[in-house]
Amino acid sequence: MLDEPLDLFSDATSRAQARMRELAKLIRHHNKLYHVLDTPEISDAEYDALFVELERLEREFPALAEADSPTKKVGAAGADKVLARGLAQGLQGGRHRVPMLSLSNAFSAEDVADFGARVMRFLGLGAWPELLVEPKIDGVSLSLTYENGVLVRALTRGDGEEGEDVTANVRTVADIPQRLGGTGWPASMEVRGEIYMENAAFAALNARQAAAGEKVFANPRNAAAGSLRQLDATITAARPLRFLAYALANQVPLATEDAVVQQLQTWGFAVPEVVLASTESALHEIYTTWLSGRYSKVPYAIDGLVYKVNDRTLQARLGELARTPRWAIAHKFPAEQVTTELLGIDVQVGRTGKLTPVAKLAPVAVGGVTVSNATLHNEDYIQQRDICVGDRVVVERAGDVIPQVVAVAKQAATRQAFSFPNHCPVCKSSAARVEGEADWFCENAADCPAQLEARLIHLVSRKALDIEGLGEKQLKLFIELGWIESLADIFRLPNHATAMRELEGFGDKKVTNLLAALKKAQQTTLPRLLIALGIRHIGEKIAELLASRFTTLTALREGFTQKTTPADLPMGIGPVMIAELQAFFNEPRNNKLLNELETLGVTAEVYIAEAKKLGFFSGKTVVLTGTLATLSRDEAKARLTAQGAKVTSSVTSKTNFVIAGAEAGSKLKDAEKLGIAVLDEAGFLENL
Ligand code: IVH
């Protein structure tokens, strides 16, 4: 079908333009039938003929060629000679307009029940709300931005705030529409979904790679990630990448999540199979069915199911925690188990000096990867399971979790129990095991080279200071050269720039990039800096909690060097962590390090928690009393804290507002006595 009748055109150019539009439209239509709906209507040869004709017209009339023409898609059939335009030199970073969240996990039916109970309590419901159930695709998440229906940008998840720009690569993926079909899309929108590789395509790719002497991928997810993050889009184009869309980051006038999925489909996206459930038992049944069909129901790897509250209004009320929504959860499938031979046991030294026994295994495939090392956790773990070298052992791996040996499957004929070393295998200093604890620690925290190396690797890692161009290999080399003897020495590397340029494999560009990365890392955030210090038990979540409570490093240091425990520590920071923090900040060696870092220009900006969008109650101390008709106590509290308010339980002169629901009692009286502003439910909601 033509856009306009032919006889309106008076010259060859106009006719060509009309034909080109028609061809582009036809090709998009058949692309979708073929790649998205799996229902091709024309033969490959007929398709190729359309494609070749369009290519010819574009060559003849280059000025008429549309920027988003299907021929510009590197991966499209017949386009093998068309190169992606403006290939990136390196992947650029890009900010997500709406942060890309992750999901919290449920590992058991009980966890799922807890999720349901939490949702009900938060919303004040008497029964489970309707949930949408989808497979959890084990791939790489991607965010696609469309402006006026045209794909303009594709970003990986990255840290959720900032991802890598993979637009050129994504243009080669046939499942991803360059231009939306249907109607009714917002002028600007972000579609989220998963890039993945089907199992069979993954196996074939690996076979091709191996035959060509190229890198073989560990599992379909790695293969998808590696293929997506290429600098040369023609490589991506040659990889069998697929895409399933499962979410829309925008506000759209759609009442439910399943309507979103349907809408995405009408716009040209492939979507996962979804089903609705309203009871715990229905969920359970769906889960069991999917679990038994885990390797056969869909041709790609799935690592669980995702349950999402279907009603988008309820979703909005439930809101989000730091990086996961309250309205969804991933119900993970159990770990896969296999058996293999235990060839030996090594002892590794971690950044805290912890000695971890590591099983050396005869390589075995489990959960989609080939495993030859697995943790044995600690001395007791080995003893309790009576694990000996030579035994056939059971190994399991769940998702991203480190593989572990869980039991002996068959004992070796002759056995000798493993005796745990009482010294550090690297620096040979004595190791100690604290009464009541399972782990041995190398006691030479100040000088053990293995500890230093592990701390350095941790400090530059993605979740800590994220220093690009400085990995394990480079760190090892710089240690060997004597350039790095402490954590602070990382920021003294610029002193060695001249010598570094002379090193094999470095050169001008690499050194310049590394210096820039170091400079960037100097201005960091408080949670990142805290993680970088490698204090025991202080991971991402806790670092964020600490940062929101103290906002600056100075305040935090002060808090944990006092004899008394700081007041108002957020929930989740227990006595063991407090003891570690106090020990860390009272240790002269660590204080020296912190002072050195400061002198070297390492600073963390004043931390304001992400979720705290400034609002009416921001920075205010609020007391809730009585019963609110429209929202539960949990929800009211969450919405206040999301604005940056502090919610306390008793009314004092420091209280800024008391929110009084029905049947408010003594707290309301206290407020009146102290002359504190009181808001009723309507007044509260108005300002929320
Ligand atoms: S929804 C706010 N649905 O799982 C909710 N995620 O563990 C955002 N994933 O980062 C995610 N299949 O990459 C959603 N059907 C599905 C999914 C899915 C796979 C991935 C996604 C996410 C990760 C969280």
PDB file of N, CA and C and ligand atoms in Angstrom, residues 100-105 134-142 157 193-194 246-247 272 303 306 308 324-325 327-328 330 332, ligand 1:
ATOM      1  N   MET A 100      17.007   2.238  37.208  1.00  0.00           N
ATOM      2  CA  MET A 100      16.647   0.849  36.919  1.00  0.00           C
ATOM      3  C   MET A 100      16.798   0.051  38.195  1.00  0.00           C
ATOM      4  N   LEU A 101      15.680  -0.444  38.684  1.00  0.00           N
ATOM      5  CA  LEU A 101      15.707  -1.142  39.958  1.00  0.00           C
ATOM      6  C   LEU A 101      16.056  -2.611  39.768  1.00  0.00           C
ATOM      7  N   SER A 102      16.336  -3.244  40.891  1.00  0.00           N
ATOM      8  CA  SER A 102      16.576  -4.664  40.891  1.00  0.00           C
ATOM      9  C   SER A 102      15.384  -5.303  41.629  1.00  0.00           C
ATOM     10  N   LEU A 103      15.430  -6.588  41.844  1.00  0.00           N
ATOM     11  CA  LEU A 103      14.321  -7.240  42.558  1.00  0.00           C
ATOM     12  C   LEU A 103      14.849  -7.906  43.818  1.00  0.00           C
ATOM     13  N   SER A 104      14.036  -7.888  44.871  1.00  0.00           N
ATOM     14  CA  SER A 104      14.469  -8.688  46.015  1.00  0.00           C
ATOM     15  C   SER A 104      14.052 -10.135  45.739  1.00  0.00           C
ATOM     16  N   ASN A 105      14.721 -11.048  46.407  1.00  0.00           N
ATOM     17  CA  ASN A 105      14.529 -12.458  46.098  1.00  0.00           C
ATOM     18  C   ASN A 105      13.740 -13.195  47.167  1.00  0.00           C
ATOM     19  N   GLU A 134       5.573 -13.798  35.776  1.00  0.00           N
ATOM     20  CA  GLU A 134       6.370 -13.895  34.534  1.00  0.00           C
ATOM     21  C   GLU A 134       7.606 -14.726  34.809  1.00  0.00           C
ATOM     22  N   PRO A 135       8.170 -15.365  33.783  1.00  0.00           N
ATOM     23  CA  PRO A 135       9.465 -16.027  34.010  1.00  0.00           C
ATOM     24  C   PRO A 135      10.540 -14.975  34.239  1.00  0.00           C
ATOM     25  N   LYS A 136      11.515 -15.315  35.050  1.00  0.00           N
ATOM     26  CA  LYS A 136      12.643 -14.402  35.250  1.00  0.00           C
ATOM     27  C   LYS A 136      13.732 -14.832  34.278  1.00  0.00           C
ATOM     28  N   ILE A 137      13.911 -14.032  33.248  1.00  0.00           N
ATOM     29  CA  ILE A 137      14.833 -14.378  32.165  1.00  0.00           C
ATOM     30  C   ILE A 137      16.254 -14.119  32.647  1.00  0.00           C
ATOM     31  N   ASP A 138      17.123 -15.112  32.467  1.00  0.00           N
ATOM     32  CA  ASP A 138      18.489 -14.959  32.961  1.00  0.00           C
ATOM     33  C   ASP A 138      19.363 -14.339  31.874  1.00  0.00           C
ATOM     34  N   GLY A 139      19.196 -13.040  31.701  1.00  0.00           N
ATOM     35  CA  GLY A 139      19.946 -12.335  30.666  1.00  0.00           C
ATOM     36  C   GLY A 139      20.527 -11.045  31.214  1.00  0.00           C
ATOM     37  N   VAL A 140      20.476 -10.026  30.382  1.00  0.00           N
ATOM     38  CA  VAL A 140      21.056  -8.731  30.749  1.00  0.00           C
ATOM     39  C   VAL A 140      19.972  -7.683  30.593  1.00  0.00           C
ATOM     40  N   SER A 141      19.716  -6.878  31.626  1.00  0.00           N
ATOM     41  CA  SER A 141      18.614  -5.937  31.463  1.00  0.00           C
ATOM     42  C   SER A 141      19.038  -4.724  30.657  1.00  0.00           C
ATOM     43  N   LEU A 142      18.048  -4.176  29.983  1.00  0.00           N
ATOM     44  CA  LEU A 142      18.304  -3.117  29.017  1.00  0.00           C
ATOM     45  C   LEU A 142      17.175  -2.102  29.093  1.00  0.00           C
ATOM     46  N   ARG A 157      21.928  -1.688  32.412  1.00  0.00           N
ATOM     47  CA  ARG A 157      21.523  -1.277  33.749  1.00  0.00           C
ATOM     48  C   ARG A 157      22.637  -0.540  34.499  1.00  0.00           C
ATOM     49  N   GLY A 193      13.597  -4.331  29.465  1.00  0.00           N
ATOM     50  CA  GLY A 193      13.475  -5.758  29.192  1.00  0.00           C
ATOM     51  C   GLY A 193      14.820  -6.436  29.275  1.00  0.00           C
ATOM     52  N   GLU A 194      14.845  -7.655  28.789  1.00  0.00           N
ATOM     53  CA  GLU A 194      16.039  -8.483  28.942  1.00  0.00           C
ATOM     54  C   GLU A 194      16.591  -8.898  27.584  1.00  0.00           C
ATOM     55  N   TYR A 246       9.527  -6.350  29.338  1.00  0.00           N
ATOM     56  CA  TYR A 246       8.636  -6.648  30.456  1.00  0.00           C
ATOM     57  C   TYR A 246       8.189  -5.438  31.264  1.00  0.00           C
ATOM     58  N   ALA A 247       8.643  -4.261  30.922  1.00  0.00           N
ATOM     59  CA  ALA A 247       8.209  -3.119  31.732  1.00  0.00           C
ATOM     60  C   ALA A 247       8.337  -1.810  30.976  1.00  0.00           C
ATOM     61  N   PRO A 272       7.335 -11.798  27.510  1.00  0.00           N
ATOM     62  CA  PRO A 272       7.304 -13.153  28.080  1.00  0.00           C
ATOM     63  C   PRO A 272       5.871 -13.603  28.318  1.00  0.00           C
ATOM     64  N   ASP A 303      15.824 -18.227  35.756  1.00  0.00           N
ATOM     65  CA  ASP A 303      16.327 -18.574  37.081  1.00  0.00           C
ATOM     66  C   ASP A 303      15.276 -18.395  38.161  1.00  0.00           C
ATOM     67  N   VAL A 306       8.952 -14.014  38.390  1.00  0.00           N
ATOM     68  CA  VAL A 306       8.799 -12.689  38.983  1.00  0.00           C
ATOM     69  C   VAL A 306       7.318 -12.479  39.279  1.00  0.00           C
ATOM     70  N   LYS A 308       4.553  -9.662  40.305  1.00  0.00           N
ATOM     71  CA  LYS A 308       4.380  -8.213  40.358  1.00  0.00           C
ATOM     72  C   LYS A 308       2.937  -7.879  40.730  1.00  0.00           C
ATOM     73  N   THR A 324      15.026  -1.726  45.288  1.00  0.00           N
ATOM     74  CA  THR A 324      14.052  -2.723  44.861  1.00  0.00           C
ATOM     75  C   THR A 324      12.640  -2.209  45.140  1.00  0.00           C
ATOM     76  N   PRO A 325      11.704  -2.535  44.252  1.00  0.00           N
ATOM     77  CA  PRO A 325      10.334  -2.101  44.508  1.00  0.00           C
ATOM     78  C   PRO A 325       9.688  -2.967  45.589  1.00  0.00           C
ATOM     79  N   TRP A 327       6.642  -3.690  45.381  1.00  0.00           N
ATOM     80  CA  TRP A 327       5.498  -4.330  44.729  1.00  0.00           C
ATOM     81  C   TRP A 327       5.875  -5.537  43.891  1.00  0.00           C
ATOM     82  N   ALA A 328       7.128  -5.959  43.930  1.00  0.00           N
ATOM     83  CA  ALA A 328       7.517  -7.129  43.136  1.00  0.00           C
ATOM     84  C   ALA A 328       8.557  -7.945  43.871  1.00  0.00           C
ATOM     85  N   ALA A 330      11.281 -11.610  43.136  1.00  0.00           N
ATOM     86  CA  ALA A 330      11.720 -12.713  42.276  1.00  0.00           C
ATOM     87  C   ALA A 330      11.713 -13.982  43.113  1.00  0.00           C
ATOM     88  N   LYS A 332      13.083 -17.357  43.281  1.00  0.00           N
ATOM     89  CA  LYS A 332      14.180 -18.043  42.606  1.00  0.00           C
ATOM     90  C   LYS A 332      13.975 -19.565  42.597  1.00  0.00           C
TER      91      LYS A 332
HETATM   92  S1  IVH B   1      11.056  -6.604  36.469  1.00  0.00           S
HETATM   93  C1  IVH B   1      11.377  -3.019  39.105  1.00  0.00           C
HETATM   94  N1  IVH B   1      10.655  -8.842  35.144  1.00  0.00           N
HETATM   95  O1  IVH B   1      15.927  -9.609  36.936  1.00  0.00           O
HETATM   96  C2  IVH B   1      11.335  -4.335  38.468  1.00  0.00           C
HETATM   97  N2  IVH B   1      12.887  -8.292  35.765  1.00  0.00           N
HETATM   98  O2  IVH B   1      16.903  -9.575  39.653  1.00  0.00           O
HETATM   99  C3  IVH B   1      12.363  -4.491  37.436  1.00  0.00           C
HETATM  100  N3  IVH B   1      14.560  -9.879  35.017  1.00  0.00           N
HETATM  101  O3  IVH B   1      17.256  -6.365  36.816  1.00  0.00           O
HETATM  102  C4  IVH B   1      12.556  -5.817  36.906  1.00  0.00           C
HETATM  103  N4  IVH B   1      13.188 -11.234  33.988  1.00  0.00           N
HETATM  104  O4  IVH B   1      17.209  -7.745  34.640  1.00  0.00           O
HETATM  105  C5  IVH B   1      11.558  -8.034  35.729  1.00  0.00           C
HETATM  106  N5  IVH B   1      10.165 -10.740  33.926  1.00  0.00           N
HETATM  107  C6  IVH B   1      11.056  -9.950  34.500  1.00  0.00           C
HETATM  108  C7  IVH B   1      12.445 -10.235  34.504  1.00  0.00           C
HETATM  109  C8  IVH B   1      13.321  -9.381  35.156  1.00  0.00           C
HETATM  110  C9  IVH B   1      14.445 -10.978  34.291  1.00  0.00           C
HETATM  111  C10 IVH B   1      15.835  -9.371  35.554  1.00  0.00           C
HETATM  112  C11 IVH B   1      16.051  -7.888  35.386  1.00  0.00           C
HETATM  113  C12 IVH B   1      16.288  -7.358  36.785  1.00  0.00           C
HETATM  114  C13 IVH B   1      16.701  -8.587  37.506  1.00  0.00           C
HETATM  115  C14 IVH B   1      16.439  -8.476  38.992  1.00  0.00           C
END
